[in-house]
CSV table of C-alpha atoms in Angstrom, one decimal:
chain,number,residue,atom,x,y,z
J,1,MET,CA,-44.2,71.5,85.8
J,2,ALA,CA,-46.5,74.5,86.3
J,3,LEU,CA,-46.2,75.2,82.6
J,4,ALA,CA,-47.1,71.6,81.6
J,5,TYR,CA,-50.4,71.4,84.0
J,6,GLY,CA,-51.3,75.1,82.9
J,7,THR,CA,-51.4,74.1,79.3
J,8,LEU,CA,-53.4,70.8,79.8
J,9,VAL,CA,-55.7,72.6,81.6
J,10,VAL,CA,-56.1,75.5,78.6
J,11,MET,CA,-56.3,72.6,76.3
J,12,ALA,CA,-59.0,70.9,78.2
J,13,MET,CA,-61.2,74.1,78.4
J,14,LEU,CA,-60.9,75.1,74.6
J,15,PRO,CA,-62.7,72.0,73.4
J,16,ILE,CA,-65.3,72.4,75.8
J,17,PHE,CA,-66.0,76.1,74.8
J,18,PHE,CA,-65.8,75.7,71.2
J,19,GLY,CA,-67.6,72.3,71.3
J,20,SER,CA,-70.4,73.7,73.0
J,21,MET,CA,-70.8,76.8,70.6
J,22,ARG,CA,-70.6,74.3,67.7
J,23,SER,CA,-73.3,71.8,69.4
J,24,VAL,CA,-75.9,74.8,69.6
J,25,LYS,CA,-75.6,75.2,65.6
J,26,HIS,CA,-75.5,71.3,65.3
J,27,HIS,CA,-78.8,71.2,67.3
J,28,LYS,CA,-80.4,73.7,65.2
J,29,GLU,CA,-79.5,71.8,61.9
J,30,GLN,CA,-81.2,68.7,63.8
J,31,THR,CA,-84.3,70.4,64.7
J,32,THR,CA,-84.6,71.8,60.9
J,33,ALA,CA,-84.1,68.1,59.4
J,34,PHE,CA,-86.6,66.7,62.0
J,35,GLN,CA,-89.3,69.1,61.1
J,36,LYS,CA,-88.6,68.3,57.4
J,37,THR,CA,-88.0,64.5,57.3
J,38,GLY,CA,-89.4,63.4,60.8
J,39,GLU,CA,-86.2,61.5,61.2
J,40,LYS,CA,-85.6,61.5,64.8
J,41,PRO,CA,-82.0,63.1,66.0
J,42,ASP,CA,-79.7,61.1,67.5
J,43,THR,CA,-79.6,61.6,71.6
J,44,MET,CA,-78.3,59.9,74.5
J,45,THR,CA,-81.0,58.4,76.4
J,46,SER,CA,-81.4,57.6,80.2
J,47,LYS,CA,-81.0,53.9,79.4
J,48,ASP,CA,-78.0,54.6,77.3
J,49,ALA,CA,-76.5,56.8,80.1
J,50,MET,CA,-77.5,53.8,82.6
J,51,MET,CA,-75.7,51.4,80.6
J,52,PHE,CA,-72.7,53.5,79.5
J,53,PRO,CA,-70.4,52.9,82.9
J,54,ILE,CA,-71.3,49.5,82.4
J,55,MET,CA,-70.3,49.1,78.5
J,56,ALA,CA,-67.2,51.6,79.4
J,57,SER,CA,-66.1,49.0,81.9
J,58,CYS,CA,-66.5,46.0,79.8
J,59,ALA,CA,-64.4,47.5,77.4
J,60,LEU,CA,-61.8,48.8,79.8
J,61,PHE,CA,-61.3,45.4,81.6
J,62,GLY,CA,-61.3,43.7,78.0
J,63,LEU,CA,-58.1,45.9,76.8
J,64,TYR,CA,-56.5,45.3,80.0
J,65,MET,CA,-56.9,41.6,79.2
J,66,PHE,CA,-55.6,41.8,75.8
J,67,PHE,CA,-52.7,43.6,76.8
J,68,LYS,CA,-52.0,41.0,79.6
J,69,ILE,CA,-52.2,38.4,76.8
J,70,PHE,CA,-51.1,39.3,73.5
J,71,SER,CA,-48.2,41.4,72.6
J,72,LYS,CA,-48.7,45.1,73.5
J,73,ASP,CA,-46.9,46.1,70.1
J,74,ASN,CA,-49.5,44.2,67.7
J,75,ILE,CA,-52.7,45.7,69.8
J,76,ASN,CA,-51.1,49.0,69.4
J,77,PHE,CA,-50.6,48.7,65.8
J,78,LEU,CA,-54.1,47.8,65.3
J,79,LEU,CA,-55.5,50.2,67.5
J,80,THR,CA,-53.2,53.3,66.0
J,81,GLY,CA,-54.5,52.2,62.4
J,82,TYR,CA,-58.2,52.4,63.7
J,83,PHE,CA,-57.7,55.8,65.6
J,84,PHE,CA,-55.7,57.1,62.5
J,85,PHE,CA,-58.5,56.9,60.3
J,86,LEU,CA,-60.9,58.4,62.9
J,87,GLY,CA,-58.4,61.1,63.6
J,88,VAL,CA,-58.2,62.3,60.3
J,89,MET,CA,-61.8,62.3,59.6
J,90,ALA,CA,-62.4,64.2,63.2
J,91,LEU,CA,-59.9,66.9,62.3
J,92,ALA,CA,-61.1,67.4,58.5
J,93,HIS,CA,-64.6,68.1,59.8
J,94,LEU,CA,-63.1,70.5,62.9
J,95,LEU,CA,-61.0,72.2,60.1
J,96,SER,CA,-63.8,72.4,57.6
J,97,PRO,CA,-65.3,76.1,58.6
J,98,VAL,CA,-61.8,77.4,59.3
J,99,ILE,CA,-60.3,76.3,55.8
J,100,SER,CA,-63.4,77.7,54.1
J,101,SER,CA,-63.3,81.0,55.8
J,102,LEU,CA,-59.3,81.3,54.7
J,103,ILE,CA,-59.8,80.1,50.9
J,104,PRO,CA,-60.2,83.2,49.0
J,105,ALA,CA,-64.1,83.6,47.2
J,106,SER,CA,-62.2,83.6,43.7
J,107,ILE,CA,-61.3,79.8,44.1
J,108,PRO,CA,-64.5,78.1,43.3
J,109,LYS,CA,-66.1,75.8,45.9
J,110,ILE,CA,-67.3,72.8,43.7
J,111,PRO,CA,-69.5,70.3,45.4
J,112,TYR,CA,-69.3,66.6,44.9
J,113,HIS,CA,-71.8,63.6,45.8
J,114,LEU,CA,-70.6,60.2,46.4
J,115,SER,CA,-72.9,57.3,46.3
J,116,PHE,CA,-72.9,53.6,46.5
J,117,ILE,CA,-76.1,51.9,46.2
J,118,GLN,CA,-77.4,48.5,46.9
J,119,GLY,CA,-79.8,47.3,44.4
J,120,PRO,CA,-82.5,44.8,45.0
J,121,THR,CA,-81.8,41.0,44.9
J,122,GLU,CA,-82.6,39.2,41.8
J,123,GLY,CA,-86.0,37.7,41.8
J,124,SER,CA,-87.0,39.6,44.7
J,125,LYS,CA,-90.3,41.2,44.9
J,126,ASP,CA,-88.9,44.3,46.7
J,127,GLU,CA,-87.2,46.4,44.4
J,128,THR,CA,-86.1,49.4,46.8
J,129,GLU,CA,-82.6,50.8,46.6
J,130,SER,CA,-80.5,51.5,49.8
J,131,TYR,CA,-77.6,53.8,49.9
J,132,LEU,CA,-74.3,52.1,51.4
J,133,ILE,CA,-72.7,55.3,50.9
J,134,ASP,CA,-74.1,58.7,50.6
J,135,TYR,CA,-71.7,61.2,51.1
J,136,LYS,CA,-71.4,65.0,49.9
J,137,PHE,CA,-68.7,67.1,50.0
J,138,THR,CA,-66.7,70.2,48.4
J,139,THR,CA,-63.3,71.3,47.0
J,140,HIS,CA,-62.7,72.8,50.4
J,141,ASP,CA,-63.2,69.6,52.1
J,142,ILE,CA,-60.9,67.7,50.2
J,143,VAL,CA,-58.1,70.7,51.3
J,144,CYS,CA,-59.3,69.8,54.8
J,145,PHE,CA,-58.8,66.3,54.2
J,146,ILE,CA,-55.4,66.6,52.8
J,147,ILE,CA,-54.0,68.8,55.9
J,148,SER,CA,-55.7,66.3,58.3
J,149,LEU,CA,-53.9,63.2,56.4
J,150,VAL,CA,-50.6,65.0,56.7
J,151,ILE,CA,-51.0,65.3,60.4
J,152,GLY,CA,-52.2,62.1,60.8
J,153,VAL,CA,-49.2,60.5,58.8
J,154,TRP,CA,-47.1,62.5,61.0
J,155,TYR,CA,-48.7,60.9,64.1
J,156,LEU,CA,-48.6,57.2,62.6
J,157,LEU,CA,-44.6,57.5,62.0
J,158,GLN,CA,-43.4,59.4,64.8
J,159,LYS,CA,-46.1,59.5,67.5
J,160,HIS,CA,-45.0,63.1,68.1
J,161,TRP,CA,-46.7,64.6,71.2
J,162,ILE,CA,-47.8,67.7,69.1
J,163,ALA,CA,-49.7,65.5,66.3
J,164,ASN,CA,-51.4,63.6,69.2
J,165,ASN,CA,-52.8,66.5,70.5
J,166,LEU,CA,-53.9,67.8,67.4
J,167,LEU,CA,-55.6,64.6,66.8
J,168,GLY,CA,-57.2,64.3,70.5
J,169,LEU,CA,-58.3,68.1,70.3
J,170,ALA,CA,-60.2,66.9,67.3
J,171,PHE,CA,-61.6,64.0,69.0
J,172,ALA,CA,-62.4,66.3,71.9
J,173,VAL,CA,-64.4,69.3,70.1
J,174,ASN,CA,-66.3,66.8,67.8
J,175,GLY,CA,-67.5,64.7,70.8
J,176,VAL,CA,-68.8,67.7,72.6
J,177,GLU,CA,-70.4,68.8,69.3
J,178,LEU,CA,-72.0,65.8,68.2
J,179,LEU,CA,-72.7,63.9,71.6
J,180,HIS,CA,-76.2,65.3,72.8
J,181,LEU,CA,-77.9,64.6,76.0
J,182,ASN,CA,-81.6,65.1,75.7
J,183,ASN,CA,-82.4,66.4,79.2
J,184,ILE,CA,-80.7,67.3,82.3
J,185,VAL,CA,-81.7,64.1,84.2
J,186,THR,CA,-79.8,61.9,81.5
J,187,GLY,CA,-76.8,63.8,82.3
J,188,CYS,CA,-77.3,63.6,86.0
J,189,ILE,CA,-77.5,59.7,85.3
J,190,LEU,CA,-74.4,59.3,83.0
J,191,LEU,CA,-72.0,61.6,85.1
J,192,GLY,CA,-73.2,60.0,88.5
J,193,GLY,CA,-72.5,56.6,87.2
J,194,LEU,CA,-69.0,57.8,85.5
J,195,PHE,CA,-68.2,59.3,88.8
J,196,PHE,CA,-68.2,55.8,90.4
J,197,TYR,CA,-66.7,54.4,87.8
J,198,ASP,CA,-63.8,56.5,87.7
J,199,ILE,CA,-63.1,56.0,91.5
J,200,PHE,CA,-63.5,52.2,91.2
J,201,TRP,CA,-61.0,51.6,88.3
J,202,VAL,CA,-58.3,54.2,89.5
J,203,PHE,CA,-58.5,53.5,93.2
J,204,GLY,CA,-59.8,50.0,93.6
J,205,THR,CA,-57.9,48.3,90.8
J,206,ASN,CA,-54.5,49.2,88.7
J,207,VAL,CA,-56.8,48.4,85.7
J,208,MET,CA,-56.9,52.1,84.5
J,209,VAL,CA,-53.5,53.2,85.0
J,210,THR,CA,-52.3,50.0,83.4
J,211,VAL,CA,-54.3,50.5,80.3
J,212,ALA,CA,-53.6,54.3,80.2
J,213,ARG,CA,-49.7,53.5,80.0
J,214,SER,CA,-50.0,50.7,77.7
J,215,PHE,CA,-52.6,52.4,75.4
J,216,GLU,CA,-50.7,54.3,72.2
J,217,ALA,CA,-53.3,56.3,70.6
J,218,PRO,CA,-54.3,60.2,70.7
J,219,ILE,CA,-57.3,59.4,73.3
J,220,LYS,CA,-55.2,61.7,75.8
J,221,LEU,CA,-53.6,65.4,75.6
J,222,VAL,CA,-50.3,65.4,77.0
J,223,PHE,CA,-47.5,68.1,77.6
J,224,PRO,CA,-44.0,67.6,78.5
J,225,GLN,CA,-43.0,68.6,82.0
J,226,ASP,CA,-39.2,68.8,80.8
J,227,ILE,CA,-40.0,70.8,77.9
J,228,ILE,CA,-37.6,73.9,79.1
J,229,THR,CA,-34.7,71.5,79.3
J,230,ASN,CA,-35.1,69.3,76.3
J,231,GLY,CA,-37.2,71.2,73.9
J,232,LEU,CA,-39.4,69.3,71.4
J,233,SER,CA,-37.7,66.2,72.0
J,234,ALA,CA,-39.1,66.0,75.9
J,235,SER,CA,-40.2,62.8,76.9
J,236,ASN,CA,-41.6,63.0,80.6
J,237,PHE,CA,-45.3,63.9,79.8
J,238,ALA,CA,-48.3,65.1,82.0
J,239,VAL,CA,-51.3,63.4,80.6
J,240,LEU,CA,-55.2,64.1,80.6
J,241,GLY,CA,-57.3,61.9,79.2
J,242,LEU,CA,-60.2,62.8,76.7
J,243,GLY,CA,-63.0,61.1,78.9
J,244,ASP,CA,-62.0,63.8,81.6
J,245,ILE,CA,-62.8,66.4,79.0
J,246,VAL,CA,-66.1,65.0,76.7
J,247,ILE,CA,-68.0,63.5,79.4
J,248,PRO,CA,-68.3,66.9,81.5
J,249,GLY,CA,-68.3,68.9,78.5
J,250,ILE,CA,-71.3,67.4,76.8
J,251,PHE,CA,-73.2,68.2,80.0
J,252,ILE,CA,-71.7,71.7,80.2
J,253,ALA,CA,-73.0,72.1,76.0
J,254,LEU,CA,-76.5,71.0,77.2
J,255,LEU,CA,-76.3,73.9,79.6
J,256,LEU,CA,-75.7,76.2,77.0
J,257,ARG,CA,-78.4,74.8,74.8
J,258,PHE,CA,-80.8,75.5,78.0
J,259,ASP,CA,-79.5,79.1,78.3
J,260,ASN,CA,-80.4,79.6,74.6
J,261,SER,CA,-83.7,78.1,75.4
J,262,LEU,CA,-84.5,80.8,78.0
J,263,LYS,CA,-83.5,83.7,76.0
J,264,ARG,CA,-81.9,85.9,78.2
J,265,LYS,CA,-79.1,88.1,77.5
J,266,SER,CA,-76.4,86.2,79.2
J,267,ASN,CA,-75.5,82.3,78.9
J,268,PHE,CA,-75.4,82.3,82.8
J,269,TYR,CA,-75.6,78.7,83.6
J,270,PHE,CA,-73.0,77.8,80.6
J,271,TYR,CA,-70.4,80.0,82.0
J,272,ALA,CA,-70.9,79.4,85.7
J,273,THR,CA,-70.4,75.3,85.3
J,274,PHE,CA,-67.6,76.1,82.5
J,275,THR,CA,-65.8,77.9,85.3
J,276,ALA,CA,-66.7,75.4,87.8
J,277,TYR,CA,-65.5,72.9,85.4
J,278,PHE,CA,-61.8,74.9,85.5
J,279,PHE,CA,-61.8,74.6,89.4
J,280,GLY,CA,-62.4,71.1,89.6
J,281,LEU,CA,-59.4,70.5,87.1
J,282,LEU,CA,-57.3,72.6,89.2
J,283,ALA,CA,-58.6,70.8,92.3
J,284,THR,CA,-57.5,67.2,90.3
J,285,ILE,CA,-54.2,68.7,89.4
J,286,PHE,CA,-53.3,69.9,93.2
J,287,VAL,CA,-54.4,66.9,95.0
J,288,MET,CA,-52.5,64.4,92.4
J,289,HIS,CA,-49.4,66.7,92.9
J,290,VAL,CA,-49.7,66.7,96.6
J,291,PHE,CA,-50.4,62.8,97.1
J,292,LYS,CA,-47.9,61.7,93.8
J,293,HIS,CA,-50.8,59.3,92.9
J,294,ALA,CA,-52.8,59.3,89.7
J,295,GLN,CA,-56.3,60.8,90.6
J,296,PRO,CA,-59.7,60.1,89.1
J,297,ALA,CA,-60.4,63.7,87.8
J,298,LEU,CA,-64.5,63.1,87.4
J,299,LEU,CA,-64.0,62.5,91.4
J,300,TYR,CA,-63.6,66.3,91.4
J,301,LEU,CA,-65.2,67.4,88.3
J,302,VAL,CA,-68.8,65.8,88.6
J,303,PRO,CA,-69.5,67.3,91.7
J,304,ALA,CA,-68.3,70.8,90.6
J,305,CYS,CA,-70.2,70.5,87.0
J,306,LEU,CA,-73.4,68.9,88.6
J,307,GLY,CA,-73.6,70.9,91.8
J,308,THR,CA,-73.2,74.1,90.4
J,309,PRO,CA,-76.1,74.7,87.9
J,310,LEU,CA,-78.6,72.7,90.1
J,311,LEU,CA,-77.5,75.1,92.9
J,312,LEU,CA,-77.8,78.2,90.9
J,313,ALA,CA,-81.2,76.8,89.2
J,314,LEU,CA,-82.8,76.3,92.7
J,315,LEU,CA,-81.7,79.9,94.0
J,316,LYS,CA,-82.7,81.6,90.8
J,317,GLY,CA,-86.0,79.7,90.7
J,318,ASP,CA,-85.2,77.9,87.5
J,319,ILE,CA,-85.2,74.4,88.9
J,320,LYS,CA,-88.3,73.2,87.0
J,321,LYS,CA,-87.3,74.8,84.0
J,322,LEU,CA,-84.0,73.4,83.9
J,323,PHE,CA,-85.5,69.8,84.6
J,324,ALA,CA,-88.2,70.1,82.2
J,325,TYR,CA,-85.9,71.2,79.3
J,326,GLU,CA,-85.4,68.6,76.3
J,327,ASP,CA,-83.1,69.4,73.5
J,328,HIS,CA,-86.4,67.9,71.1
J,329,PRO,CA,-89.8,68.2,72.8
J,330,GLU,CA,-91.1,67.5,69.5
J,331,ASP,CA,-91.3,64.1,70.6
J,332,LYS,CA,-93.5,64.2,73.4
J,333,THR,CA,-95.9,66.3,71.2
J,334,LYS,CA,-96.2,64.0,68.7
J,335,ASP,CA,-96.7,61.1,71.3
J,336,ALA,CA,-99.2,63.1,73.0
J,337,LYS,CA,-101.2,63.6,69.7
J,338,LYS,CA,-100.6,59.8,68.9
J,339,SER,CA,-102.3,59.3,72.3
J,340,GLU,CA,-105.1,61.7,72.0
J,341,LYS,CA,-105.9,59.8,68.7
J,342,SER,CA,-105.9,56.4,70.0
J,343,SER,CA,-107.9,57.6,73.3
J,344,GLY,CA,-110.3,59.2,70.6
J,345,GLU,CA,-110.7,55.9,68.6
J,346,GLU,CA,-110.9,54.0,71.5
J,347,SER,CA,-113.7,56.2,73.1
J,348,SER,CA,-115.6,56.1,69.5
J,349,THR,CA,-115.2,52.4,69.1
J,350,THR,CA,-116.9,51.8,73.2
J,351,ALA,CA,-119.4,54.5,72.2
J,352,ALA,CA,-120.5,52.6,68.9
J,353,SER,CA,-120.4,49.1,70.9
J,354,LYS,CA,-122.8,50.9,73.3
J,355,THR,CA,-125.5,52.0,70.7
J,356,LYS,CA,-125.3,48.8,69.2
J,357,LYS,CA,-126.3,46.9,72.3
J,358,GLU,CA,-129.1,49.5,73.1
J,359,THR,CA,-130.5,48.8,69.7
J,360,LYS,CA,-130.0,45.2,70.1
J,361,LYS,CA,-132.0,45.5,73.5
J,362,LYS,CA,-134.6,47.4,71.9
J,363,GLU,CA,-135.2,45.2,68.9
J,364,SER,CA,-135.6,42.1,71.4
J,365,LYS,CA,-138.4,43.9,73.4
J,366,LYS,CA,-140.3,44.8,70.0
J,367,VAL,CA,-140.0,41.0,69.1
J,368,LYS,CA,-141.3,40.0,72.5
């Protein structure tokens, strides 16, 4: 049992660490693209964070009703096909830098560009063309896709726990890397909302537990508790949902990007909160083991991940910098410039109208 829970903790920590490191690179790429094209990067806003627990509750309850009304096998068949496709793509994206470093330089890296363009409607004045598919890839990406496809088919046919974990880890790393909170306030709203969401659906109802037991998809990490006695064919699993990794993970990744913005020698807030997550996860497992009941992990993880950086920032005098930090502050500067322009235009128009009125008054006086 200790081996199973210990392995789950390690598997939970790895996606957060490597996903956070990759999120820094992704953030730099987004910033460069924004400066070149002016295309606004995709980040989670405060409004999105407020709506997330509501949307998650609707999706969770919807799945619960589907499992109650329809055949569990039919629903899992559809969901397995959907997550098979997503899992293969996520794993290929994760393996891409690893495979590229392993392939010898003698093997050429040939680029390809797959595009599918929709032309203008016949007789329409608008002759613009839109890309339905615009995908660039290389021979290295093809190798990654083939490897990922083999693992995906392995999961599809056997539902083996190792294949499940490989796809689940790929989902977790990609989630932490690509899902960006733009500022700390958004992170506090998201984690605070999901804190109550997790408590309600685990303690208040049997919905969360029922869906977790019925749902057969690589959205959880598992490790057999009886692996020593039964080997790889073990069937009694300890489980950790990906939401308990990705949700705190995207907040911890934000703190790493904040650390980088401070340009200090150490990533203090990242490592402190990363350690707090570790202890929060240990607390979850301990309470679950003592009370023999499923626990809402975010009940322990949210206070650890929110309280640690806020308290440390308060003690170090960085609290203002923490709340002022944004991933893409260019948006504000552009808005400020726009407001300055509009205010300047308004002032010029008002000044012009005043001068017109004054000249009219003078002309009327002359006529008199």
